[in-house]
Coordinates of C-alpha atoms in Angstrom, one line a residue:
M1 CA 29.8 -14.1 -15.9
S2 CA 31.7 -11.1 -16.4
C3 CA 34.0 -10.1 -19.8
Q4 CA 37.4 -10.9 -18.7
F5 CA 36.7 -14.4 -18.0
L6 CA 35.2 -15.2 -20.8
L7 CA 38.5 -13.9 -22.4
L8 CA 40.5 -16.3 -20.6
L9 CA 38.3 -19.0 -21.7
L10 CA 38.2 -17.6 -24.8
L11 CA 42.2 -17.5 -25.0
S12 CA 42.5 -20.9 -23.8
V13 CA 39.4 -23.3 -25.5
G14 CA 40.2 -21.6 -29.1
V15 CA 44.6 -21.4 -29.3
S16 CA 47.1 -23.9 -30.4
A17 CA 48.8 -26.6 -27.8
V18 CA 52.4 -26.8 -26.9
E19 CA 52.8 -29.2 -24.6
V20 CA 56.1 -28.6 -21.7
Q21 CA 57.3 -31.7 -20.5
R22 CA 56.6 -32.2 -16.3
P23 CA 55.9 -35.3 -14.2
R24 CA 52.0 -36.7 -15.3
G25 CA 49.1 -34.3 -13.5
V26 CA 51.3 -31.7 -12.8
P27 CA 49.6 -28.1 -13.6
L28 CA 52.1 -25.6 -16.5
S29 CA 51.8 -23.6 -13.1
K30 CA 54.1 -25.6 -10.7
R31 CA 56.8 -27.2 -12.8
Q32 CA 59.0 -25.4 -11.4
F33 CA 59.2 -27.6 -8.4
Y34 CA 59.7 -31.3 -10.5
E35 CA 62.9 -30.5 -11.8
E36 CA 63.7 -33.9 -12.9
G37 CA 67.3 -34.8 -11.3
K38 CA 67.6 -33.1 -8.3
P39 CA 65.9 -34.0 -5.4
F40 CA 61.6 -33.1 -4.4
T41 CA 60.9 -30.6 -1.6
C42 CA 57.1 -31.9 -0.1
L43 CA 55.2 -28.2 -1.2
D44 CA 54.1 -28.2 1.9
G45 CA 57.9 -28.0 2.7
S46 CA 57.3 -30.7 5.1
R47 CA 60.3 -32.8 3.7
T48 CA 63.0 -33.8 0.2
I49 CA 63.2 -37.0 -1.1
P50 CA 64.6 -37.6 -4.2
F51 CA 63.1 -37.3 -7.4
D52 CA 62.9 -40.9 -8.2
R53 CA 59.9 -40.8 -6.1
V54 CA 58.1 -38.5 -7.3
N55 CA 54.7 -40.2 -9.1
D56 CA 56.6 -43.9 -7.7
D57 CA 52.5 -45.1 -6.4
Y58 CA 53.9 -44.4 -2.9
C59 CA 52.3 -41.4 -0.8
D60 CA 55.4 -39.5 1.0
C61 CA 54.0 -36.1 1.1
Q62 CA 51.8 -35.5 3.3
D63 CA 50.0 -33.4 0.5
G64 CA 50.4 -35.4 -1.4
S65 CA 53.0 -32.6 -3.6
D66 CA 54.7 -36.2 -4.3
E67 CA 51.9 -38.6 -6.4
P68 CA 50.2 -35.8 -8.5
G69 CA 49.7 -39.0 -11.3
T70 CA 48.4 -41.2 -9.7
A71 CA 46.4 -42.3 -6.5
A72 CA 48.6 -43.0 -3.7
C73 CA 48.1 -40.1 -1.7
P74 CA 44.0 -39.6 -0.4
N75 CA 43.8 -36.0 -0.6
G76 CA 46.6 -35.9 -3.7
S77 CA 44.7 -33.7 -7.0
F78 CA 45.3 -34.5 -10.5
H79 CA 45.8 -32.1 -12.9
C80 CA 44.0 -32.4 -16.1
T81 CA 45.6 -30.5 -19.3
N82 CA 41.9 -30.9 -21.3
A83 CA 43.7 -29.2 -24.7
G84 CA 41.4 -27.3 -26.5
F85 CA 39.2 -26.6 -23.7
R86 CA 39.7 -26.2 -20.1
P87 CA 42.3 -27.5 -18.3
T88 CA 40.6 -28.5 -14.6
F89 CA 41.3 -30.9 -11.2
I90 CA 40.0 -34.2 -10.3
P91 CA 41.1 -35.4 -6.7
S92 CA 44.3 -38.2 -7.2
S93 CA 40.7 -40.5 -5.9
R94 CA 39.7 -41.0 -9.2
I95 CA 42.9 -41.0 -11.0
N96 CA 42.4 -44.7 -13.8
D97 CA 39.3 -45.9 -12.2
G98 CA 37.2 -46.5 -15.0
I99 CA 35.3 -44.0 -15.6
C100 CA 37.0 -41.4 -18.3
D101 CA 37.0 -37.4 -16.4
C102 CA 39.4 -35.7 -18.1
C103 CA 37.6 -35.5 -21.8
D104 CA 42.0 -35.7 -23.2
T105 CA 41.4 -38.5 -22.0
T106 CA 44.7 -38.6 -19.3
D107 CA 43.5 -39.3 -16.0
E108 CA 42.7 -42.7 -17.4
Y109 CA 46.1 -44.1 -18.2
N110 CA 46.6 -46.9 -16.8
S111 CA 42.9 -48.3 -16.5
G112 CA 42.2 -50.6 -19.9
A113 CA 39.2 -48.4 -20.4
T114 CA 37.9 -47.4 -23.2
C115 CA 38.0 -43.3 -24.5
Q116 CA 37.5 -40.7 -26.5
N117 CA 38.9 -37.2 -26.3
T118 CA 36.2 -35.2 -26.3
C119 CA 38.2 -31.9 -26.1
R120 CA 38.4 -30.1 -28.8
E121 CA 34.6 -30.7 -29.0
L122 CA 33.3 -29.6 -26.0
G123 CA 35.7 -26.6 -26.5
R124 CA 34.3 -25.2 -30.3
K125 CA 30.7 -25.9 -28.9
E126 CA 31.7 -23.4 -25.6
R127 CA 33.3 -21.2 -27.4
E128 CA 30.3 -21.1 -30.0
S129 CA 28.6 -20.7 -26.7
L130 CA 30.9 -17.6 -24.8
Q131 CA 31.5 -15.8 -28.6
K132 CA 27.0 -15.6 -28.5
M133 CA 27.5 -14.2 -25.5
A134 CA 30.5 -12.1 -25.8
E135 CA 28.2 -10.8 -29.2
I136 CA 24.9 -9.8 -26.3
A137 CA 27.5 -8.2 -23.7
K138 CA 28.8 -6.0 -26.8
E139 CA 25.3 -5.4 -28.3
G140 CA 23.9 -5.1 -24.6
F141 CA 27.1 -2.7 -23.5
L142 CA 25.6 -0.5 -26.6
L143 CA 22.3 0.1 -25.6
K144 CA 23.9 0.6 -21.7
Q145 CA 25.3 4.0 -23.9
Q146 CA 22.7 4.9 -24.8
L147 CA 20.8 4.8 -22.1
I148 CA 23.0 6.2 -19.3
H149 CA 23.4 9.2 -22.8
E150 CA 18.6 9.5 -21.9
A151 CA 19.7 9.4 -18.3
K152 CA 22.1 12.0 -18.4
M153 CA 20.1 15.0 -20.3
G154 CA 16.1 13.0 -18.5
L155 CA 18.8 14.5 -15.2
E156 CA 18.8 17.5 -17.0
D157 CA 15.6 17.7 -17.9
K158 CA 14.7 17.0 -15.0
K159 CA 16.7 20.1 -12.8
A160 CA 15.3 22.1 -15.3
K161 CA 11.7 21.7 -14.7
L162 CA 13.0 21.3 -10.2
G163 CA 13.9 25.6 -11.1
D164 CA 11.2 26.1 -13.2
V165 CA 9.1 24.8 -10.7
Q166 CA 10.7 26.3 -7.3
G167 CA 10.6 29.9 -9.7
S168 CA 7.2 29.1 -10.2
K169 CA 6.3 28.3 -5.8
K170 CA 7.1 31.8 -5.0
D171 CA 5.2 33.6 -7.5
M172 CA 1.9 31.0 -6.5
E173 CA 2.5 31.1 -2.9
A174 CA 2.6 34.8 -3.3
K175 CA -1.4 34.8 -5.6
V176 CA -2.0 32.0 -2.5
E177 CA -1.5 34.8 0.1
A178 CA -2.8 37.7 -2.0
L179 CA -6.2 35.3 -3.2
R180 CA -6.6 34.6 0.8
T181 CA -6.5 39.0 1.5
V182 CA -9.4 38.9 -0.2
K183 CA -11.0 35.7 1.1
E184 CA -10.5 38.0 4.6
S185 CA -11.8 40.7 3.0
A186 CA -15.2 39.8 0.9
E187 CA -15.8 37.4 4.2
Q188 CA -16.1 40.0 7.1
P189 CA -19.2 41.7 5.5
E190 CA -20.3 38.1 4.8
R191 CA -20.4 37.8 7.9
E192 CA -22.1 40.8 9.0
A193 CA -24.9 40.3 6.6
K194 CA -25.8 37.0 7.5
E195 CA -25.8 37.9 11.7
R196 CA -28.2 41.0 10.3
H197 CA -30.6 38.5 8.7
L198 CA -30.4 36.2 10.9
K199 CA -30.9 38.7 13.7
A200 CA -33.7 40.3 12.3
W201 CA -35.7 37.2 11.4
E202 CA -35.1 35.5 15.3
D203 CA -36.3 39.2 16.4
Q204 CA -39.1 38.6 14.5
K205 CA -40.0 35.4 15.2
A206 CA -40.0 36.2 19.0
L207 CA -42.8 38.9 17.7
I208 CA -44.8 36.6 16.3
Q209 CA -44.0 34.2 19.3
K210 CA -45.2 36.6 21.5
E211 CA -48.6 37.7 20.1
K212 CA -49.3 33.4 19.5
D213 CA -48.8 33.3 23.6
S214 CA -50.9 36.6 24.1
A215 CA -53.7 35.4 21.9
R216 CA -53.6 32.2 24.1
M217 CA -53.3 34.0 26.8
A218 CA -56.3 35.3 26.5
E219 CA -58.7 32.2 25.1
V220 CA -56.8 30.0 28.2
F221 CA -58.2 33.3 30.5
L222 CA -61.9 32.9 29.1
E223 CA -61.8 29.4 29.0
L224 CA -61.5 29.0 33.0
D225 CA -63.4 32.2 33.5
D226 CA -66.4 29.6 33.9
D227 CA -68.6 32.0 35.0
A228 CA -67.0 35.2 32.5
D229 CA -67.6 37.6 35.6
G230 CA -64.0 38.8 34.0
F231 CA -61.7 36.6 36.9
V232 CA -60.3 34.2 37.4
S233 CA -60.7 32.2 40.8
V234 CA -59.3 29.7 42.9
P235 CA -62.9 27.6 42.4
E236 CA -62.9 27.8 38.3
L237 CA -58.7 26.0 38.5
L238 CA -59.6 23.9 40.9
S239 CA -61.1 22.3 37.9
H240 CA -58.0 21.4 36.0
S241 CA -56.4 19.2 38.7
E242 CA -53.9 19.1 35.7
L243 CA -52.6 22.0 37.4
D244 CA -51.8 20.5 40.3
P245 CA -48.3 22.0 40.5
D246 CA -46.4 19.3 42.7
A247 CA -48.7 16.7 40.6
D248 CA -50.0 14.2 43.3
G249 CA -53.3 14.0 42.6
S250 CA -54.4 16.6 45.1
F251 CA -54.6 19.9 43.8
T252 CA -55.5 21.8 47.6
E253 CA -57.0 25.5 47.4
A254 CA -53.8 27.2 48.9
E255 CA -52.4 25.6 45.6
A256 CA -54.6 27.3 43.7
Q257 CA -54.2 30.3 45.1
G258 CA -49.9 30.0 45.1
L259 CA -50.9 29.7 41.1
L260 CA -53.0 32.8 41.2
G261 CA -50.1 34.9 42.7
G262 CA -50.9 34.1 46.7
V263 CA -54.9 36.3 46.1
D264 CA -58.3 34.8 45.4
K265 CA -58.9 35.5 42.0
V266 CA -57.0 37.6 39.1
D267 CA -58.2 39.9 36.1
T268 CA -57.3 39.7 33.3
V269 CA -54.0 42.5 33.8
A270 CA -52.7 40.4 36.8
F271 CA -53.5 36.9 34.9
E272 CA -50.8 38.5 32.7
S273 CA -48.8 38.0 36.0
I274 CA -49.3 34.3 36.8
W275 CA -49.6 33.0 33.5
S276 CA -46.1 31.5 32.7
N277 CA -47.3 29.2 36.0
V278 CA -49.9 27.8 34.4
K279 CA -49.8 28.1 29.9
E280 CA -47.8 24.9 29.9
K281 CA -49.9 22.2 32.0
Y282 CA -53.1 23.9 31.3
M283 CA -55.0 21.1 28.9
S284 CA -57.9 23.2 27.4
E285 CA -61.7 21.8 27.8
S286 CA -61.6 21.5 23.9
N287 CA -59.3 19.3 23.7
A288 CA -59.8 16.7 26.7
D289 CA -62.7 14.1 24.7
T290 CA -60.1 13.5 22.3
P291 CA -57.9 10.8 22.4
A292 CA -54.1 11.3 22.1
P293 CA -53.0 9.8 18.8
E294 CA -50.5 7.7 20.2
E295 CA -52.9 6.1 23.7
T296 CA -54.8 5.4 20.1
S297 CA -52.3 3.9 17.8
R298 CA -51.4 1.7 21.2
E299 CA -54.3 0.5 21.9
E300 CA -55.2 -1.5 17.8
I301 CA -51.7 -2.2 17.8
N302 CA -52.2 -4.5 21.4
E303 CA -55.6 -5.9 20.8
P304 CA -55.3 -9.5 21.2
V305 CA -54.6 -12.0 18.6
S306 CA -58.3 -13.8 17.4
D307 CA -58.3 -17.7 18.6
N308 CA -58.0 -18.7 14.7
E309 CA -55.0 -17.2 14.2
S310 CA -53.3 -19.1 17.5
D311 CA -54.6 -21.8 15.8
Q312 CA -53.5 -21.8 12.7
Y313 CA -51.0 -24.2 13.1
P314 CA -50.4 -26.8 15.5
D315 CA -47.3 -26.2 18.4
D316 CA -45.7 -29.7 16.8
D317 CA -45.7 -28.4 13.0
I318 CA -44.2 -24.8 13.7
P319 CA -41.0 -24.9 11.6
E320 CA -37.9 -23.1 13.8
D321 CA -37.1 -21.2 11.1
E322 CA -40.5 -19.6 10.7
D323 CA -40.9 -19.8 14.4
D324 CA -37.9 -16.6 14.3
D325 CA -39.2 -15.3 11.3
D326 CA -42.0 -14.7 13.0
E327 CA -40.6 -13.6 16.4
E328 CA -38.5 -10.9 13.1
D329 CA -41.0 -9.5 12.2
E330 CA -43.6 -8.7 15.2
D331 CA -40.3 -7.1 16.7
D332 CA -40.2 -5.4 13.3
D333 CA -43.6 -4.7 13.3
R334 CA -43.8 -3.4 17.0
D335 CA -40.8 -1.5 16.6
E336 CA -41.8 0.4 13.3
H337 CA -45.2 1.0 16.1
D338 CA -44.0 1.3 19.3
Y339 CA -42.0 4.3 18.0
K340 CA -43.0 7.6 19.0
I341 CA -41.1 11.2 17.6
P342 CA -40.4 12.6 20.8
P343 CA -42.4 16.1 22.3
T344 CA -39.0 18.6 21.6
A345 CA -38.9 16.8 18.1
R346 CA -42.9 17.7 17.3
T347 CA -43.3 21.3 19.1
E348 CA -40.2 22.7 16.6
E349 CA -41.9 20.9 14.0
K350 CA -44.4 22.2 15.0
K351 CA -42.9 25.5 16.0
D352 CA -41.3 25.7 12.2
D353 CA -44.5 25.1 10.9
D354 CA -45.5 27.4 12.3
E355 CA -43.2 30.0 11.7
G356 CA -42.0 29.3 8.8
A357 CA -39.0 29.4 7.5
M358 CA -36.2 31.8 7.2
P359 CA -36.5 34.2 4.6
P360 CA -34.3 34.1 2.0
Y361 CA -31.3 37.0 2.1
D362 CA -32.0 39.9 -0.1
Q363 CA -29.6 40.9 -2.9
E364 CA -27.5 42.4 -0.1
T365 CA -27.2 39.8 1.4
Q366 CA -27.4 38.2 -1.3
N367 CA -24.2 39.7 -3.5
L368 CA -21.9 40.0 -0.2
I369 CA -22.7 36.0 -0.7
D370 CA -21.6 35.8 -4.1
A371 CA -18.0 38.5 -3.6
A372 CA -17.4 35.7 -0.9
Q373 CA -18.1 32.7 -1.9
K374 CA -16.3 33.6 -5.4
A375 CA -12.6 34.4 -3.4
R376 CA -12.9 31.5 -1.5
D377 CA -13.3 28.9 -4.9
E378 CA -10.5 31.1 -6.5
F379 CA -8.8 30.4 -3.1
D380 CA -9.9 27.0 -3.0
E381 CA -8.1 26.7 -6.7
A382 CA -4.9 28.1 -6.2
E383 CA -4.1 26.5 -2.5
R384 CA -4.4 23.4 -5.0
A385 CA -2.6 23.9 -7.6
L386 CA 0.5 25.3 -4.8
R387 CA -0.3 21.2 -3.4
E388 CA 0.4 19.8 -6.7
V389 CA 3.4 22.4 -6.9
D390 CA 4.9 20.6 -3.6
D391 CA 4.2 17.2 -4.2
Q392 CA 5.9 17.9 -7.5
I393 CA 8.5 19.2 -6.3
R394 CA 9.1 16.4 -4.3
N395 CA 8.5 13.5 -7.4
L396 CA 11.5 15.5 -9.4
E397 CA 13.8 16.0 -5.8
K398 CA 13.2 12.3 -5.0
E399 CA 14.3 10.6 -8.6
I400 CA 16.8 13.0 -9.6
S401 CA 18.8 12.2 -5.9
F402 CA 18.1 8.1 -6.4
D403 CA 20.3 6.2 -6.9
F404 CA 20.1 4.7 -10.1
G405 CA 23.4 3.4 -10.7
P406 CA 26.4 5.0 -11.6
S407 CA 26.4 5.7 -14.6
S408 CA 22.3 6.5 -14.1
E409 CA 22.2 3.4 -16.2
F410 CA 19.4 2.1 -14.0
A411 CA 17.3 5.3 -14.8
Y412 CA 15.2 3.6 -17.4
F413 CA 13.2 1.4 -15.3
Y414 CA 11.7 3.8 -12.5
S415 CA 7.7 4.1 -11.8
Q416 CA 8.4 1.1 -15.1
C417 CA 6.4 -3.0 -14.6
Y418 CA 7.3 -5.9 -16.1
E419 CA 5.5 -9.2 -15.3
L420 CA 6.3 -13.1 -15.7
T421 CA 3.2 -15.8 -16.6
T422 CA 3.7 -18.6 -14.8
S423 CA 0.9 -21.7 -14.5
E424 CA -0.2 -20.4 -11.2
Y425 CA 0.2 -16.8 -11.4
I426 CA 1.0 -13.0 -13.2
Y427 CA 4.5 -11.5 -11.0
R428 CA 4.8 -8.8 -11.6
L429 CA 8.6 -6.5 -11.2
C430 CA 8.1 -2.5 -10.8
P431 CA 11.7 -1.6 -10.3
F432 CA 12.2 0.8 -6.8
N433 CA 8.9 0.5 -5.8
R434 CA 7.9 -3.2 -5.4
V435 CA 7.2 -6.9 -6.2
T436 CA 3.6 -8.1 -6.6
Q437 CA 2.2 -11.5 -7.7
K438 CA -1.2 -12.1 -8.8
S439 CA -2.7 -15.1 -9.1
K440 CA -4.4 -16.8 -12.7
F441 CA -7.6 -17.5 -11.7
G442 CA -8.2 -14.0 -10.1
G443 CA -7.6 -13.1 -6.2
S444 CA -5.8 -10.1 -4.5
E445 CA -1.7 -9.3 -5.8
T446 CA -0.1 -10.6 -3.2
N447 CA 3.0 -8.2 -2.1
L448 CA 6.4 -9.7 -2.5
G449 CA 8.1 -7.5 -0.7
S450 CA 8.7 -3.9 -1.5
W451 CA 12.2 -1.6 -2.4
G452 CA 14.6 -2.2 -0.2
K453 CA 18.0 -1.3 -1.1
W454 CA 20.7 -1.9 -4.1
A455 CA 22.3 -5.9 -2.0
G456 CA 25.2 -7.5 -4.5
P457 CA 28.4 -8.1 -3.4
E458 CA 30.7 -5.3 -2.9
D459 CA 32.7 -5.3 -5.8
S460 CA 28.8 -5.3 -7.8
I461 CA 26.7 -4.3 -5.6
Y462 CA 24.4 -2.9 -8.2
S463 CA 23.8 -6.8 -9.9
V464 CA 21.0 -7.2 -6.5
M465 CA 18.5 -5.7 -6.0
K466 CA 16.7 -6.3 -2.1
Y467 CA 13.4 -6.0 -1.9
E468 CA 11.8 -6.0 1.7
H469 CA 8.6 -6.0 5.2
G470 CA 6.1 -7.9 1.8
T471 CA 2.7 -9.5 2.7
G472 CA 3.7 -12.3 6.6
C473 CA 3.2 -15.3 5.1
W474 CA 0.2 -17.2 7.1
Q475 CA 2.9 -18.1 10.9
G476 CA 5.6 -17.2 9.3
P477 CA 7.6 -14.2 8.9
S478 CA 7.2 -11.2 5.3
R479 CA 7.6 -11.9 2.3
S480 CA 11.2 -10.2 0.1
T481 CA 12.5 -11.3 -2.7
T482 CA 16.3 -10.6 -4.0
V483 CA 16.3 -9.4 -8.0
K484 CA 19.8 -10.8 -9.2
L485 CA 20.5 -9.1 -12.5
T486 CA 22.4 -9.8 -16.0
C487 CA 23.7 -8.6 -19.0
G488 CA 20.6 -8.8 -21.7
K489 CA 19.8 -7.3 -25.1
E490 CA 16.3 -6.3 -23.0
T491 CA 14.9 -5.7 -20.0
V492 CA 13.1 -9.1 -19.1
V493 CA 11.7 -11.4 -16.5
M494 CA 13.5 -14.5 -16.6
S495 CA 12.3 -16.3 -13.8
T496 CA 10.2 -16.3 -10.7
S497 CA 10.7 -18.9 -7.9
E498 CA 10.8 -19.6 -4.0
P499 CA 14.1 -21.5 -2.5
S500 CA 13.0 -21.1 0.8
R501 CA 9.7 -20.6 3.1
C502 CA 8.5 -16.4 1.6
E503 CA 11.2 -15.5 0.4
Y504 CA 11.6 -15.4 -3.8
L505 CA 14.3 -15.1 -6.2
M506 CA 13.9 -13.3 -9.3
E507 CA 16.3 -13.1 -12.9
F508 CA 15.8 -9.9 -13.5
T509 CA 17.8 -9.5 -17.4
S510 CA 18.3 -5.8 -18.8
P511 CA 21.2 -3.7 -20.8
A512 CA 22.3 -1.3 -18.1
V513 CA 24.3 -4.6 -16.2
C514 CA 26.3 -5.1 -19.8
Q515 CA 30.1 -4.1 -18.2
E516 CA 32.0 -3.8 -21.6
P517 CA 33.6 -6.5 -23.8
P518 CA 38.0 -6.7 -24.2
S519 CA 39.3 -7.6 -27.3
L520 CA 38.2 -11.1 -28.4
E521 CA 41.2 -11.1 -31.2
I522 CA 43.4 -13.7 -31.5
S523 CA 46.9 -14.1 -33.8
S524 CA 47.7 -17.2 -36.0
H525 CA 50.5 -17.8 -34.4
E526 CA 50.1 -17.3 -30.0
H527 CA 49.5 -19.9 -28.8
Q528 CA 49.6 -21.9 -24.9
E529 CA 52.2 -23.9 -23.4
L530 CA 50.3 -26.7 -21.6

């Protein structure tokens, strides 16, 4: 309710009345159209009639204006003077219907109904209510002035802070670039030192592997040289079927001769040249009779279940659930035992065990690594600080440019939240952010809408907030909330409702909405003509 309307109401109910003569049912604003002794022209201009036909209980004018004080015209209206309270209009059909519609009883002048004039009592109660509202508006407006002052000071502080932060950003950007250069300069010798260390380790591993390969070659030569004559011959190769090149189950002399490089026998020197042909397939005679661990495990796993175990339960008595569990357990056991480490993985593991882990870096290399890591840490820290400054600048720019009302009176809402607890839910309004609903008995929050815009009428746009695109309703639209702001001394969510499915309405009071109240002083000699 506007302050101007409050003033008019207080004026209308708080002054003495002097009645101005006019036909019954005619408001003061239209008295000039009803001059006794002069012909009356219907207010719609449709016709002119003698004045004595006004209020004669017969409808002459189509707009009903000739019968303002009777029920003759179905579209007529009767003006209740209601001295001491608010004047009003009622349909002419209610005149003399036995029900008191006007608080001054003027509508029942000829019905015989017993009515009491309650206008002054109603006026007194309304004046008290309006006076309280006026006091709230006055106090709220004073608080609003304070909010505007604080918002103005806050805006100046934020602008000054933004300038400082933007200035510090330039220094931080220069620092980040300088540290980037330091980091890259430190990483170059670090990278080169690591590469040298790795190359030395690779060379060492290659040498170790070469020595192992040579030792194994000598060992295999001795094993193949059955007659110890210092040569490995075709017949001696044929005793090792695993060397068959095409693995067709038939290892021929021609194939054996091919492995020896086209000759019948080779000595230790020549054996070195054909070593690559046999080393991958050769199986040492000392290991030929030892079963592979995988095969032993498989034999143990695949042992048949004893008769006693299979007969433990009759077929009909085995519960289905237990069957399922047993099958799952058996599958798990089979998976566990059937899993074998891939040969390549075993080879790599064994290779690493044989060769050992890469030795630690020498002190000079470690110093370069430490220096590069320190440079990286310092660069990362400076870059993180720069990102934080960028975030701070974005937030300040957003807050400074935000529409907080004509005088930034709504700025104090920013980053605040207000709650209302009902019998079932906790409603939470975070202005310029979102509205949520949560059950008092637990569960997650439901988004009733995110900040959209100011949505009041053109002459009072800051009286309504709109929150949109909330959580979707089941087979319905996304939730939204309309927040109506009214003048109050406190910032409080007064009520919430759901007038339409998935569309919520919130009543929210704040001193920021209060308008400056007009003077309500009325001198004792002022009066109203009724």
